[in-house]
PDB file of C-alpha atoms in Angstrom:
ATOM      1  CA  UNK A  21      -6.891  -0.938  10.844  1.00  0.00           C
ATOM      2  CA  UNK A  22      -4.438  -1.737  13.542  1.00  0.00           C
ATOM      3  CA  UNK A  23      -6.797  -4.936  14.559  1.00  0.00           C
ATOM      4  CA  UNK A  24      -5.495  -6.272  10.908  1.00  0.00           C
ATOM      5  CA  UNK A  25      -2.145  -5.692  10.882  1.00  0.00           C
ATOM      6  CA  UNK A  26      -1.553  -6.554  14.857  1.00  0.00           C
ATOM      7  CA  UNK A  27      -2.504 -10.165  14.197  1.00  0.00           C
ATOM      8  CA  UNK A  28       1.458 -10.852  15.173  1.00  0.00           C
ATOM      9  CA  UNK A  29       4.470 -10.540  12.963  1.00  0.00           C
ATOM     10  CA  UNK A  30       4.535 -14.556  12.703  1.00  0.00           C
ATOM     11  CA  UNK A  31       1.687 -14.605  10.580  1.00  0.00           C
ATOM     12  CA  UNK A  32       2.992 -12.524   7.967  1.00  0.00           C
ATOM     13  CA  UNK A  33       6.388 -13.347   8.097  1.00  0.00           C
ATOM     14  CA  UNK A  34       5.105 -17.017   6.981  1.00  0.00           C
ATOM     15  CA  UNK A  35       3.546 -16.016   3.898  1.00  0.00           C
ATOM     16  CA  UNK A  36       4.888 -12.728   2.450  1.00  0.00           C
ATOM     17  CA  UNK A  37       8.021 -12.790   0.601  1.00  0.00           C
ATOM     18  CA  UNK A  38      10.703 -10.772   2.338  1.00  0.00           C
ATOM     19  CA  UNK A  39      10.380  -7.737   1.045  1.00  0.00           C
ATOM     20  CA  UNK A  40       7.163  -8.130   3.697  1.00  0.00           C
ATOM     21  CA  UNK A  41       4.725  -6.402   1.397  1.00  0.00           C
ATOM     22  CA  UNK A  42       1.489  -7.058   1.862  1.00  0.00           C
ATOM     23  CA  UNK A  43       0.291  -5.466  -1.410  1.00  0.00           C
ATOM     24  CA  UNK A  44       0.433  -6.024  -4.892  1.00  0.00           C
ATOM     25  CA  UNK A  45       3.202  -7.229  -6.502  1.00  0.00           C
ATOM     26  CA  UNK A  46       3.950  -6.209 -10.534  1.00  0.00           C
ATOM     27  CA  UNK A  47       5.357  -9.548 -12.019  1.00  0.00           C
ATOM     28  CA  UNK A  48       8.264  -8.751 -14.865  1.00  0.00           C
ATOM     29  CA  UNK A  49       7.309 -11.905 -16.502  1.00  0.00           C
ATOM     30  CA  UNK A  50       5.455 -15.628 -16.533  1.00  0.00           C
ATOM     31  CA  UNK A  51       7.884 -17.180 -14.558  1.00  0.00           C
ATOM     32  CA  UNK A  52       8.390 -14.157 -12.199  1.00  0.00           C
ATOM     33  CA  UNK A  53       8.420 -15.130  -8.512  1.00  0.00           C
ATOM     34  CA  UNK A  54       6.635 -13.299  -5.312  1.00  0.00           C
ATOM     35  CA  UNK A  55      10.086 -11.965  -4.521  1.00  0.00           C
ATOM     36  CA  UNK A  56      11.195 -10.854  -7.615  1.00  0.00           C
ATOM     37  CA  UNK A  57       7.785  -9.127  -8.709  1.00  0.00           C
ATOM     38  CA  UNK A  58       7.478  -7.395  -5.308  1.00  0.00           C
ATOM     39  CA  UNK A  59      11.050  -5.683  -5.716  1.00  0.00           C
ATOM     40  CA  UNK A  60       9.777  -5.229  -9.262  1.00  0.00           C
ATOM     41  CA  UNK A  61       7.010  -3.485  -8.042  1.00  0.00           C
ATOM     42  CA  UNK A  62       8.915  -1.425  -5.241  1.00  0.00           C
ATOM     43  CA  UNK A  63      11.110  -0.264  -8.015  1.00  0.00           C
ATOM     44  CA  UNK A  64       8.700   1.113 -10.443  1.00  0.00           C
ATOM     45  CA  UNK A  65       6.925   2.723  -8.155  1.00  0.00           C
ATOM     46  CA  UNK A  66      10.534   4.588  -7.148  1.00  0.00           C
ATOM     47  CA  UNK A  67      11.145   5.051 -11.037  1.00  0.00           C
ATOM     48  CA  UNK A  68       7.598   6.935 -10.950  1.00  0.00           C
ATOM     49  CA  UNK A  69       8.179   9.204  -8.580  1.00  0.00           C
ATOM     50  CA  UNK A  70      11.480   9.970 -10.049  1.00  0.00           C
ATOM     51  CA  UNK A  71      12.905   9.276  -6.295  1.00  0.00           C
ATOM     52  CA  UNK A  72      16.954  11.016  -6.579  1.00  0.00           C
ATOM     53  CA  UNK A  73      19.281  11.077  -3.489  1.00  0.00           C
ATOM     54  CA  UNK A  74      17.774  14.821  -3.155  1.00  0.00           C
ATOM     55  CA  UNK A  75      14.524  14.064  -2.700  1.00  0.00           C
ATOM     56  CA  UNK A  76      12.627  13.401   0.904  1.00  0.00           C
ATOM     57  CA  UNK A  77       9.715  10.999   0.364  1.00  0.00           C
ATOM     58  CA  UNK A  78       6.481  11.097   3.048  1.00  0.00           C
ATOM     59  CA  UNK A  79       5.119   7.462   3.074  1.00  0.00           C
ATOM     60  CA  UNK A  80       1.959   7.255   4.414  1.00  0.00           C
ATOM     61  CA  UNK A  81       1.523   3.870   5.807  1.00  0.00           C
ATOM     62  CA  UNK A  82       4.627   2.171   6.950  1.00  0.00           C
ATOM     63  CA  UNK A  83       3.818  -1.416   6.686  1.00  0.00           C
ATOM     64  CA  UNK A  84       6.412  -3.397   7.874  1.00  0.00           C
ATOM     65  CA  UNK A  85       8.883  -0.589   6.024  1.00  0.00           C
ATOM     66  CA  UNK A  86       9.726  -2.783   2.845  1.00  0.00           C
ATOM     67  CA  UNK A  87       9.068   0.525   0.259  1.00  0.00           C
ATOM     68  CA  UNK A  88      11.051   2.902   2.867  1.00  0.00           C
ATOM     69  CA  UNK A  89      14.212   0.478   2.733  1.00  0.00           C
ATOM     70  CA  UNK A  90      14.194  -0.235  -0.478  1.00  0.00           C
ATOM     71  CA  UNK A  91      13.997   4.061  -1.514  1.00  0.00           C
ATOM     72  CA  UNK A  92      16.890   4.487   0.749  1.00  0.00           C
ATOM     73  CA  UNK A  93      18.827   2.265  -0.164  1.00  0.00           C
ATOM     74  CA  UNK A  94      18.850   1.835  -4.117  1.00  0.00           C
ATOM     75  CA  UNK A  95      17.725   5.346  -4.752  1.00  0.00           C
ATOM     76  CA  UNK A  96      19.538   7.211  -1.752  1.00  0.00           C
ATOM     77  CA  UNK A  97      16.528   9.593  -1.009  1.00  0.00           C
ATOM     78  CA  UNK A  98      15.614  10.715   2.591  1.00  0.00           C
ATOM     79  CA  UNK A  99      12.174   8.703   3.725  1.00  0.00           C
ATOM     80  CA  UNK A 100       9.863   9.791   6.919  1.00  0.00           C
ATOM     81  CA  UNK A 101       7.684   7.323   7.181  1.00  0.00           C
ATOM     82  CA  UNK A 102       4.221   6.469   9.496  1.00  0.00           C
ATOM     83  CA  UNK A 103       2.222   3.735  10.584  1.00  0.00           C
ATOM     84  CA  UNK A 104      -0.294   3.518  13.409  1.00  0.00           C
ATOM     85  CA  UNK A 105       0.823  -0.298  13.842  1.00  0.00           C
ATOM     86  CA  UNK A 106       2.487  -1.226  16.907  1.00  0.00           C
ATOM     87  CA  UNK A 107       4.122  -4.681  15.065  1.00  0.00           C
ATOM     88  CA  UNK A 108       4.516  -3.085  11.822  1.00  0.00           C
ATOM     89  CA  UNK A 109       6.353   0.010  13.474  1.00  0.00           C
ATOM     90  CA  UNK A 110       8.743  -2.684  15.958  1.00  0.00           C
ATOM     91  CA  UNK A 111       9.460  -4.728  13.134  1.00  0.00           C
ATOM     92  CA  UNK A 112      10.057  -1.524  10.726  1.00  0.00           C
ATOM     93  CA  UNK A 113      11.832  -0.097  13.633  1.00  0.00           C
ATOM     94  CA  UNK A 114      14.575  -3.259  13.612  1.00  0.00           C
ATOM     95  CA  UNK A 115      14.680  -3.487   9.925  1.00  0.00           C
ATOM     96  CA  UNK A 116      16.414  -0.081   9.841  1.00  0.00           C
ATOM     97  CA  UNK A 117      18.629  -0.544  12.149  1.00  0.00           C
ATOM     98  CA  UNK A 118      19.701  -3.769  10.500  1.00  0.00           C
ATOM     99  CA  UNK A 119      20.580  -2.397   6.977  1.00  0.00           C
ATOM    100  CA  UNK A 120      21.963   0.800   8.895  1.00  0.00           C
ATOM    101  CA  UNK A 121      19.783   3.374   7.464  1.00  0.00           C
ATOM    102  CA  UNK A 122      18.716   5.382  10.923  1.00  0.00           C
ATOM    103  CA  UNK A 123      20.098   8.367   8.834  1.00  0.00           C
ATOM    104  CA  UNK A 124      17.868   8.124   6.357  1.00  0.00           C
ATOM    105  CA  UNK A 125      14.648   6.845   7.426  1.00  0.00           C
ATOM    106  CA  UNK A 126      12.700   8.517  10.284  1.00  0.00           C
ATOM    107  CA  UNK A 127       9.787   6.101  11.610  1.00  0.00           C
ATOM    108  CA  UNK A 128       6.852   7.755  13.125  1.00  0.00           C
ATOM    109  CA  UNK A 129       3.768   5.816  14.727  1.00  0.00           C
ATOM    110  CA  UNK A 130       1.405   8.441  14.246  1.00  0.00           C
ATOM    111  CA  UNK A 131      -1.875   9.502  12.520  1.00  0.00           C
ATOM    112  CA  UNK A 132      -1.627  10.305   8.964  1.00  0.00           C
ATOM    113  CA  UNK A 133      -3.353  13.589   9.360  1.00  0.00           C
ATOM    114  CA  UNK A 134      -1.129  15.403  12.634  1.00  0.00           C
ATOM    115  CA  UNK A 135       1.827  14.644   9.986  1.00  0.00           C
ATOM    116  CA  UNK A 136       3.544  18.092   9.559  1.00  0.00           C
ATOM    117  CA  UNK A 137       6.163  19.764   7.056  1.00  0.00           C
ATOM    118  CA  UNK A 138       6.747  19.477   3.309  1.00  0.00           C
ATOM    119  CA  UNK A 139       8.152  16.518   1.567  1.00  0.00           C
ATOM    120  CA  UNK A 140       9.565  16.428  -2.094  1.00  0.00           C
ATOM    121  CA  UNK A 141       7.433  13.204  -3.140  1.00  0.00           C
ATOM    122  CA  UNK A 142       4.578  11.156  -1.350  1.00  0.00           C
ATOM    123  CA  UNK A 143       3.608   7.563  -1.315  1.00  0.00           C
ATOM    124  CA  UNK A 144       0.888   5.795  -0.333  1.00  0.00           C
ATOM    125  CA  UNK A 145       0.533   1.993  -1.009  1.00  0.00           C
ATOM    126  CA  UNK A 146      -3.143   0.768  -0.434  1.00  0.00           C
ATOM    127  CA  UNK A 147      -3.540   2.744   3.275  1.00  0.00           C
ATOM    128  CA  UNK A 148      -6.157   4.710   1.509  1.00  0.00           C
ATOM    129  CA  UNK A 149      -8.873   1.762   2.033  1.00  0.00           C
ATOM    130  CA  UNK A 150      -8.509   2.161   5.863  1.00  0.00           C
ATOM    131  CA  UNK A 151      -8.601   5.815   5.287  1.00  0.00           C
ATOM    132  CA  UNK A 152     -12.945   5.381   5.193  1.00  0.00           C
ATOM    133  CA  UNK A 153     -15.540   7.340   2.833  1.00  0.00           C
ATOM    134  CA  UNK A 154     -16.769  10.378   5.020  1.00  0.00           C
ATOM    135  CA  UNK A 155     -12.595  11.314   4.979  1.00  0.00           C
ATOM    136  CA  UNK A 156     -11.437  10.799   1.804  1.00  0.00           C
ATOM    137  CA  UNK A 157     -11.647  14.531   1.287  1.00  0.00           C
ATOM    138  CA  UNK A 158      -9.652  14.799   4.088  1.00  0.00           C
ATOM    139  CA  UNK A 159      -6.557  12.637   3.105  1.00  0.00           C
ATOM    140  CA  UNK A 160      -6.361  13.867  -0.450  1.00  0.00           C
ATOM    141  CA  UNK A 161      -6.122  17.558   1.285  1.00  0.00           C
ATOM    142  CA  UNK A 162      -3.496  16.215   3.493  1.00  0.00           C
ATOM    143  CA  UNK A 163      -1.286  14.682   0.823  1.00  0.00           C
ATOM    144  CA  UNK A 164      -1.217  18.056  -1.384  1.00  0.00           C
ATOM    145  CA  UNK A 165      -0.589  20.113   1.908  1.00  0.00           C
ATOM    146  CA  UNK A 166       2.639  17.528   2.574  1.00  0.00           C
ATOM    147  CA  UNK A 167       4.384  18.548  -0.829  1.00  0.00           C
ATOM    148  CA  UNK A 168       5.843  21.142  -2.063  1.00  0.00           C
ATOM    149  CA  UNK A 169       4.922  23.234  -4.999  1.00  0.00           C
ATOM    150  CA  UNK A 170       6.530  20.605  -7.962  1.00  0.00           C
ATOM    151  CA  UNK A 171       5.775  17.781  -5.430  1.00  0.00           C
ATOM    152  CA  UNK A 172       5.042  14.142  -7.084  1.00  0.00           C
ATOM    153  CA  UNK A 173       2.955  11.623  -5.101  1.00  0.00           C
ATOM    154  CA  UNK A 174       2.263   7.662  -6.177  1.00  0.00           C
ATOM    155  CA  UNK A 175      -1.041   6.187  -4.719  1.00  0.00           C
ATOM    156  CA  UNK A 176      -1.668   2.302  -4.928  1.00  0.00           C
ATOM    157  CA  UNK A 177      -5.516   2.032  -4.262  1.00  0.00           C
ATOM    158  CA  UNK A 178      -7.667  -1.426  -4.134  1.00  0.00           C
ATOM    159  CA  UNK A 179     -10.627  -0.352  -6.045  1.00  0.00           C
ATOM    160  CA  UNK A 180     -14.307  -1.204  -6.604  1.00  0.00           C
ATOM    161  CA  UNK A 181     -15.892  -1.582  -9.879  1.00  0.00           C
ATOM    162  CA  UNK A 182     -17.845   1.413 -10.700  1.00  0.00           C
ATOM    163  CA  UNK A 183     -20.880  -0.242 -11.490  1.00  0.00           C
ATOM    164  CA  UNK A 184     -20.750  -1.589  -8.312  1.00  0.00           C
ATOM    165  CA  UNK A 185     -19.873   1.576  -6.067  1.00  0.00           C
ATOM    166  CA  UNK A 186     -23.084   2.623  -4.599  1.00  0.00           C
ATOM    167  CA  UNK A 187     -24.736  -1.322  -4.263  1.00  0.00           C
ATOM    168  CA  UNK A 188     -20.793  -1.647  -2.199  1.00  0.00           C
ATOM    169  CA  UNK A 189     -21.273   1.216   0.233  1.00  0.00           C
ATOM    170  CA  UNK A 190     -24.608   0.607   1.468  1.00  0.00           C
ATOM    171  CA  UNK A 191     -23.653  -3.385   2.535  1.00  0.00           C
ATOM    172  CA  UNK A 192     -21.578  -5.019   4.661  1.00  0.00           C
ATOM    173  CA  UNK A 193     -19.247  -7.714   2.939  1.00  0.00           C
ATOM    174  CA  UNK A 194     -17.173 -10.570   4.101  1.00  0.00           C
ATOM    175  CA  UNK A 195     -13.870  -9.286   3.661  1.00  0.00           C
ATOM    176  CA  UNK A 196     -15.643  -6.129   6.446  1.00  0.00           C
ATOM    177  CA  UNK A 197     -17.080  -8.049   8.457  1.00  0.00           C
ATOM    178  CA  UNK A 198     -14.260 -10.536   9.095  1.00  0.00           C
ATOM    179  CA  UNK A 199     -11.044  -9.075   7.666  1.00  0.00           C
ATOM    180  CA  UNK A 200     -10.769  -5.423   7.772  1.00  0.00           C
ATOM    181  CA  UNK A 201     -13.293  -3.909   9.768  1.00  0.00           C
ATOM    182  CA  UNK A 202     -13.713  -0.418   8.390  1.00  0.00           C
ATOM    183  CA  UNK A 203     -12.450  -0.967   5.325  1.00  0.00           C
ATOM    184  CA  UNK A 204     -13.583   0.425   2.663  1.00  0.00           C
ATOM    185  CA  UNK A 205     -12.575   0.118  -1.283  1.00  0.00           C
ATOM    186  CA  UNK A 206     -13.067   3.201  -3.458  1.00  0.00           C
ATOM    187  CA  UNK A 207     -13.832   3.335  -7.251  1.00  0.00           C
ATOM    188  CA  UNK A 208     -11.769   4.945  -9.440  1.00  0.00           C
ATOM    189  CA  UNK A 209     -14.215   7.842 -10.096  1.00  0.00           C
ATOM    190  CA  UNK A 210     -14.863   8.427  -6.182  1.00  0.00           C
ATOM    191  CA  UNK A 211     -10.562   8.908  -5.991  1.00  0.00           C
ATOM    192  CA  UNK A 212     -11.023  11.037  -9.184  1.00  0.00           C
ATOM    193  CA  UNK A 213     -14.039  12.990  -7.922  1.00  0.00           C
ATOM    194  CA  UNK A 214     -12.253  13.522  -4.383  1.00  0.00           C
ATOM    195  CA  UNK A 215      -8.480  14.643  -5.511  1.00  0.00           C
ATOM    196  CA  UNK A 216     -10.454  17.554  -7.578  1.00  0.00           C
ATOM    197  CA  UNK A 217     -12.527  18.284  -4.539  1.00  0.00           C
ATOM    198  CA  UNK A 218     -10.480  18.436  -1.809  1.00  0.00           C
ATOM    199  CA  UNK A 219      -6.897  19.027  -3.386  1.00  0.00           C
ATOM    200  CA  UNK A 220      -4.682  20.943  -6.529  1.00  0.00           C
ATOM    201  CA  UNK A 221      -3.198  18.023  -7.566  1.00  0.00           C
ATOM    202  CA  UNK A 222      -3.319  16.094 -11.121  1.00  0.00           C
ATOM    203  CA  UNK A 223      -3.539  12.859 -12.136  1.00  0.00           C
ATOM    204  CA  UNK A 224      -0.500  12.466 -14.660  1.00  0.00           C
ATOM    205  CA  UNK A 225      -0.941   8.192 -14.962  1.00  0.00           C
ATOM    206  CA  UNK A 226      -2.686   5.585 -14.252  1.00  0.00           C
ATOM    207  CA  UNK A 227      -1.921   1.892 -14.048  1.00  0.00           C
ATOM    208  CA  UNK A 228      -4.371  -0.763 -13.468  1.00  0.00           C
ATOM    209  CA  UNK A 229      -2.432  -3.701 -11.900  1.00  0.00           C
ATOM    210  CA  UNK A 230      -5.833  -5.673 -10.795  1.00  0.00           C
ATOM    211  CA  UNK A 231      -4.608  -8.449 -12.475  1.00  0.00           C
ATOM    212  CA  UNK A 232      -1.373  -8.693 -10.871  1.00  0.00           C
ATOM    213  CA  UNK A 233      -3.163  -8.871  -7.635  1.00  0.00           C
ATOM    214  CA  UNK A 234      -5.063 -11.873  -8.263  1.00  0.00           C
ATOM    215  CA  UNK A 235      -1.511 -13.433  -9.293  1.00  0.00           C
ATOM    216  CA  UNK A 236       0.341 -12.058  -6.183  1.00  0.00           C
ATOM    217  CA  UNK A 237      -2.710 -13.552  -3.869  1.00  0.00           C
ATOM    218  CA  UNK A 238      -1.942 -16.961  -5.197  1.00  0.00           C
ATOM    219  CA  UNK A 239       1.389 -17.112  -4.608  1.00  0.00           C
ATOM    220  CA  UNK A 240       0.370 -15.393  -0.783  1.00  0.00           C
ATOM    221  CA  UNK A 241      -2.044 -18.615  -0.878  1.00  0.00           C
ATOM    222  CA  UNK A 242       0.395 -21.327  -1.425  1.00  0.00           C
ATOM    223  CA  UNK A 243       3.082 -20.065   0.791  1.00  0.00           C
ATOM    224  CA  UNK A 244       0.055 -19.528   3.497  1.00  0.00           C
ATOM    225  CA  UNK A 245      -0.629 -23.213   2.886  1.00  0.00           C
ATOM    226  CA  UNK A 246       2.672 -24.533   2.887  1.00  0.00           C
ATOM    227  CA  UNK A 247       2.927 -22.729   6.333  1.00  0.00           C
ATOM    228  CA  UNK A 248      -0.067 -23.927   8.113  1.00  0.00           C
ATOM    229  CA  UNK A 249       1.543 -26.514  10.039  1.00  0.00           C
ATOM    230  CA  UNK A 250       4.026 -23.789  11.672  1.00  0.00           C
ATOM    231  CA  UNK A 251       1.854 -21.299  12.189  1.00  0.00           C
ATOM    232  CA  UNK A 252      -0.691 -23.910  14.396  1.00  0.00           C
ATOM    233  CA  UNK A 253       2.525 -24.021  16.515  1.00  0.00           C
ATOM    234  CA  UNK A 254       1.524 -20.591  17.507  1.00  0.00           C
ATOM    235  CA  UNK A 255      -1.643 -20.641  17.878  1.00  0.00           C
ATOM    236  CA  UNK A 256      -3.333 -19.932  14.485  1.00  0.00           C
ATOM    237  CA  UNK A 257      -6.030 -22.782  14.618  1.00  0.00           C
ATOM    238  CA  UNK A 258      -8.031 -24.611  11.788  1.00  0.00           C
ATOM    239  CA  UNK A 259     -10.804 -21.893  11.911  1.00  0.00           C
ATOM    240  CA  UNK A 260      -8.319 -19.065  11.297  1.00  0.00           C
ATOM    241  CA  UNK A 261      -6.724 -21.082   8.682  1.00  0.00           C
ATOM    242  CA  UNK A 262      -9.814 -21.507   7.090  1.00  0.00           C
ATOM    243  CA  UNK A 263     -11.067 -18.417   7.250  1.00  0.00           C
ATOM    244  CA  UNK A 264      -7.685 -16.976   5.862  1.00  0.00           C
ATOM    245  CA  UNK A 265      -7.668 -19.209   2.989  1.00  0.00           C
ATOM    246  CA  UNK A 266     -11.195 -18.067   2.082  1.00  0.00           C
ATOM    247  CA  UNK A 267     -10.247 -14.817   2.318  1.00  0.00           C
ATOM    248  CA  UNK A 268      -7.389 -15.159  -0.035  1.00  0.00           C
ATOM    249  CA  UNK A 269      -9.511 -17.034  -2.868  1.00  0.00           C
ATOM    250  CA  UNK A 270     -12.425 -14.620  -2.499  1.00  0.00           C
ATOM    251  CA  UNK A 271     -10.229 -11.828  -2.981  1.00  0.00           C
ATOM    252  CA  UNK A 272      -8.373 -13.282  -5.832  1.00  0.00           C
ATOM    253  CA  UNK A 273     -12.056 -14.247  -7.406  1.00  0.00           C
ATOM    254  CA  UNK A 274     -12.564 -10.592  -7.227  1.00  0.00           C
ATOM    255  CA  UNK A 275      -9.896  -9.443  -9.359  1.00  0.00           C
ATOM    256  CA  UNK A 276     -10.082 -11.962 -11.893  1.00  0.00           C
ATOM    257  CA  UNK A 277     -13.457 -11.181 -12.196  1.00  0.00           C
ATOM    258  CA  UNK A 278     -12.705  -7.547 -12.383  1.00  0.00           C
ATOM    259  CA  UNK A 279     -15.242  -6.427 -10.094  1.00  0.00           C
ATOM    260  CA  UNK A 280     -12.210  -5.158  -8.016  1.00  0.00           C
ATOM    261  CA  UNK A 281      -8.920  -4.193  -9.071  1.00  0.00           C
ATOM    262  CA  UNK A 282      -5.700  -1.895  -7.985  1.00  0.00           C
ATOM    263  CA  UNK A 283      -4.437   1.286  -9.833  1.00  0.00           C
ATOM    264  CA  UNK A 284      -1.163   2.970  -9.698  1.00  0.00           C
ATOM    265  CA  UNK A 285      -1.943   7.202  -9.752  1.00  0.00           C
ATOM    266  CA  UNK A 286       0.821   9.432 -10.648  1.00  0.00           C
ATOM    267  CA  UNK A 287      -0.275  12.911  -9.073  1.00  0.00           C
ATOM    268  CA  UNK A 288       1.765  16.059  -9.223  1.00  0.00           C
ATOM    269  CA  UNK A 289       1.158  19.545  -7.504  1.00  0.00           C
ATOM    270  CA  UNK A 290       0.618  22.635 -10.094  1.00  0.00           C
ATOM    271  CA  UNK A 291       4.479  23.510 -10.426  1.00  0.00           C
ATOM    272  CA  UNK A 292       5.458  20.405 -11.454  1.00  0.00           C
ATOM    273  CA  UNK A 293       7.180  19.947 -14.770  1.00  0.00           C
ATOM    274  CA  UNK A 294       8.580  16.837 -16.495  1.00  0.00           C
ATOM    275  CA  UNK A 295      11.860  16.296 -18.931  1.00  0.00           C
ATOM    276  CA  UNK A 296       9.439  16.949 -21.466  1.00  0.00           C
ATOM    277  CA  UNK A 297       8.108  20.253 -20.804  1.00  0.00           C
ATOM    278  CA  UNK A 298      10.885  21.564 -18.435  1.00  0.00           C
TER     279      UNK A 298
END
């Protein structure tokens, strides 16, 4: 996974919005831009997890520390976050300081599963896809042994088409062969299967945002575009270009076709109680 994201800070800098997610965005509206539907989506996912100024979120998967920022500073909560990424956790690592938020936001460049302690609410935003099939098991254990009893956790997963799953598994695909080696996409009944196998958390929601994607990898597609010209200055040549323009199409192919897509799941641990039923 870090092969992916240690490409160089340039790269992604010239085609993300600056929030610097490199997920999907919800748009609000039609004439929503990149910007404003990422911080749309950074929000609702706070909103979700009911994030207070009491709570200490776990975020599993730094990226470039847009969600941790963004928690701590419009919703006052506590954030440890982790990222294996030596550019993502440098650039993270700056970011904090610059808004001034080294009291609330711990970074950690470390694997997901020697993280230790308990953590009011988790988030995940689409690591889970580096996380690989044999240990899926694995990281939904993890994540239910990182909260406490009423503990809430939001996981944004790229998904496969059911149909699809097993055909998937036993291949090799562009996107694995030249993108993400060792990535792997679940379906939505492999994540349901494997949070009853390995964990004693619930699924409370689920929101399918697949369409969103394909949106939010157009707009990463024009601004890409728009940038190519810079980013030849340093050193990303007509091949890469090409490559990375293919890669954006074929993925945004997939999720208008629906044979991919990305859900939003709401879990809680077994204490948990709502407004509703408190």
């Amino acid at each position: 996974i870090a092969a992916h994201y240690d490409l160089g800070n340039t790269l992604y800098t010239h085609f993300l919005d600056e929030s610097m997610m490199y997920s999907s965005a919800i748009y609000p509206d039609v004439n929503a831009s990149l910007a404003d539907a990422q911080f749309h989506k950074l929000h609702t996912i706070c909103k979700k997890l009911r994030l207070t100024a009491d709570d200490h979120l776990i975020e599993i998967g730094t990226g470039w520390g847009g969600l941790a920022v963004h928690a701590a500073k419009h919703f006052g909560c506590k954030v440890t976050t982790t990222t294996i990424s030596e550019e993502q956790f440098a650039y993270a690592n700056e970011w904090v300081k610059r808004e001034g938020l080294e009291d609330q936001i711990t970074l950690l460049k470390k694997d997901y599963r020697l993280l230790e302690g308990t953590y009011t609410k988790l988030v995940s935003i689409e690591m889970i896809e580096a996380v690989g099939k044999p240990y899926l098991n694995q990281f939904f254990n993890k994540c239910a042994s990182l909260l406490i009893p009423d503990g809430l956790m939001l996981l944004q997963s790229i998904t496969i088409d059911d149909r699809r799953y097993d055909s998937y598994h036993k291949g090799v695909d562009f996107i694995q062969k030249h993108i993400f080696p060792g990535g792997f996409l679940p379906s939505q009944l492999v994540l349901n299967q494997h949070i009853k196998q390995a964990s004693d958390l619930s699924i409370r929601d689920m929101q399918d945002i697949g369409l969103d994607y394909a949106r939010t990898l157009r707009d990463w597609f024009n601004a890409f575009v728009a940038a190519k010209e810079k980013l030849a200055v340093h050193g990303y040549d007509e091949r890469f270009a090409r490559m990375w323009e293919y890669y954006l199409k074929y993925c945004e192919g997939g999720f208008l076709e629906r044979s991919i897509s990305t859900v939003q799941l709401v879990l809680s641990k077994p204490r948990y109680v709502d407004e509703l039923t408190r």
